[in-house]
Amino acid sequence: LLAGYIRKRKASRINLKPWKPVFALGGLLAAIWLGILAWQNVSLGKQLEQLDNAIIKVYKNTFPNGRIVDPPQQMASKLKQLETNQSKTSESPLPLIAKVAPLLTSHKELALHEVRYQDTQLRLIVRAPDLSSLENFKREVAQKAKLNVDIKSSTTTADKVEATLVISASQVNRGSHRS
């Protein structure tokens, strides 16, 4: 390639004729390389869009009432929150149920309709013929089982009383000297 390079009085003249095929081949390779990069960019953009749609679909299925702003960040945040909540140990409702069940069976006039356990509290929805039956049951649970019992709500009709009783052990331990 340098055979055509002839040094004349002025060194500024370089014969580029032998370099033309090299420049053409380099330009062709550069164009091919840019085409491959553009194709990869489009392909990766489509994959990213598919992944975002899949994340949104999973998020909507998992949290139907959730608002979607940044799906990947929201999913990571919810996953971290779920892992944190899972590591917390929850207390079992069985000790409370074991203390209350014998007392409930001894009061034949009471009918248990629903049992819930949330935040270390046992909620019982009970039907009784009158309010005094509920008060007797409440007093007996407080004295014999040493549990705190509150009547949160009650509905009275002519022949029955339906009430929500909230039973917890932790409140009695903290404030057992109530008047």
XYZ file of C-alpha atoms in Angstrom:
179
model
C 0.000 0.000 0.000
C 2.873 2.350 0.646
C 4.484 1.632 -2.728
C 2.630 4.522 -4.293
C 3.864 6.979 -1.716
C 6.314 9.206 -3.453
C 8.037 11.976 -1.624
C 8.069 15.175 -3.558
C 9.118 18.621 -2.596
C 5.869 19.161 -0.749
C 5.185 16.368 1.727
C 1.540 17.356 2.094
C 0.474 15.340 -0.949
C -0.293 11.714 -0.155
C -1.519 9.318 -2.754
C -4.800 7.902 -1.383
C -5.653 5.834 -4.432
C -4.307 2.546 -2.973
C -6.280 3.166 0.288
C -9.695 3.437 -1.418
C -10.527 -0.312 -1.089
C -9.510 -0.242 2.582
C -11.741 2.756 3.259
C -14.627 1.166 1.351
C -14.268 -2.108 3.243
C -13.999 -0.243 6.594
C -17.125 1.796 5.769
C -19.009 -1.370 4.820
C -17.973 -3.088 8.076
C -18.940 0.032 10.093
C -22.371 0.105 8.387
C -22.910 -3.600 9.111
C -21.823 -3.115 12.733
C -24.204 -0.130 13.172
C -27.014 -2.188 11.606
C -26.408 -5.046 14.049
C -26.410 -2.614 16.990
C -29.674 -1.032 15.797
C -31.275 -4.487 15.359
C -30.165 -5.546 18.866
C -31.500 -2.295 20.308
C -34.927 -2.841 18.723
C -34.962 -6.495 19.821
C -34.036 -5.645 23.411
C -36.647 -2.871 23.463
C -39.337 -5.398 22.492
C -38.141 -7.803 25.209
C -38.233 -4.992 27.777
C -41.781 -4.111 26.767
C -42.846 -7.767 27.071
C -41.254 -8.013 30.532
C -42.957 -4.806 31.663
C -46.315 -6.139 30.440
C -45.703 -9.431 32.273
C -44.802 -7.553 35.477
C -47.939 -5.411 35.196
C -50.067 -8.522 34.637
C -48.585 -10.278 37.700
C -48.963 -7.106 39.799
C -52.633 -6.692 38.772
C -53.348 -10.363 39.541
C -51.597 -10.175 42.905
C -52.874 -6.752 43.997
C -56.137 -6.122 42.098
C -56.882 -2.846 43.873
C -53.307 -1.548 43.604
C -52.356 1.488 41.540
C -49.521 0.919 39.086
C -46.886 3.642 38.857
C -43.537 1.864 38.556
C -44.228 -1.892 38.286
C -40.694 -3.239 38.903
C -40.141 -0.966 41.914
C -43.605 -1.674 43.318
C -43.171 -5.441 42.961
C -39.778 -5.289 44.686
C -41.249 -3.177 47.485
C -44.248 -5.470 47.986
C -42.027 -8.555 47.919
C -39.761 -7.037 50.562
C -42.798 -6.126 52.666
C -44.190 -9.654 52.389
C -40.822 -11.169 53.344
C -40.642 -8.846 56.365
C -44.186 -9.761 57.454
C -43.462 -13.459 56.962
C -40.434 -13.313 59.253
C -42.537 -11.887 62.081
C -43.832 -14.582 64.344
C -47.560 -14.510 64.877
C -49.229 -15.712 68.006
C -51.577 -18.643 67.748
C -55.251 -18.212 68.657
C -55.356 -21.726 70.100
C -54.499 -20.795 73.724
C -57.335 -18.243 73.797
C -59.761 -20.675 72.173
C -58.737 -23.405 74.636
C -59.530 -21.118 77.574
C -62.822 -19.799 76.190
C -64.295 -22.991 74.664
C -65.170 -24.796 77.926
C -66.852 -21.677 79.258
C -68.779 -21.212 76.029
C -70.032 -24.800 76.072
C -71.184 -24.418 79.683
C -73.484 -21.557 78.572
C -76.004 -23.526 76.508
C -78.144 -20.442 75.851
C -75.340 -18.819 73.783
C -74.995 -19.622 70.076
C -71.628 -18.993 68.452
C -71.940 -17.735 64.855
C -68.479 -16.559 63.923
C -64.895 -16.690 65.214
C -62.116 -14.385 64.036
C -58.574 -13.879 65.227
C -56.704 -10.686 64.405
C -53.973 -8.710 66.154
C -53.844 -11.094 69.142
C -57.591 -10.644 69.723
C -60.258 -13.297 69.450
C -63.553 -11.928 68.116
C -66.672 -13.967 68.730
C -70.062 -13.151 67.249
C -72.513 -14.642 69.706
C -76.310 -14.770 69.909
C -78.000 -14.886 73.296
C -81.600 -14.671 74.510
C -80.862 -11.502 76.512
C -78.109 -9.074 77.466
C -77.733 -10.517 80.986
C -76.618 -13.873 79.504
C -73.849 -12.076 77.640
C -72.827 -10.162 80.769
C -72.701 -13.421 82.777
C -70.507 -15.039 80.118
C -68.263 -11.969 79.992
C -67.834 -11.944 83.770
C -67.122 -15.696 83.898
C -64.451 -15.476 81.171
C -62.809 -12.542 82.951
C -62.796 -14.314 86.343
C -62.123 -17.952 85.475
C -59.948 -17.645 82.371
C -58.283 -14.363 83.420
C -58.928 -12.810 79.995
C -60.048 -9.343 79.037
C -63.510 -9.377 77.422
C -65.179 -6.378 75.800
C -68.532 -6.182 74.098
C -67.744 -4.111 71.017
C -71.163 -4.049 69.424
C -74.553 -5.532 70.070
C -77.880 -5.646 68.305
C -80.976 -6.273 70.369
C -84.282 -7.517 69.036
C -87.392 -8.719 70.868
C -86.160 -12.290 71.345
C -82.359 -12.206 71.002
C -79.159 -10.211 71.353
C -76.327 -10.518 68.860
C -72.995 -9.189 70.065
C -69.353 -9.065 69.076
C -67.114 -10.050 71.968
C -63.429 -9.160 71.801
C -61.265 -11.402 73.982
C -57.569 -10.767 74.542
C -54.943 -11.915 76.984
C -52.390 -9.160 76.501
C -54.531 -6.300 77.780
C -55.267 -8.076 81.051
C -51.551 -8.654 81.652
C -50.775 -4.973 81.164
C -53.675 -3.593 83.152
C -54.992 -6.359 85.350
C -55.999 -4.031 88.175
C -59.069 -2.515 86.584
C -61.920 -1.122 88.570
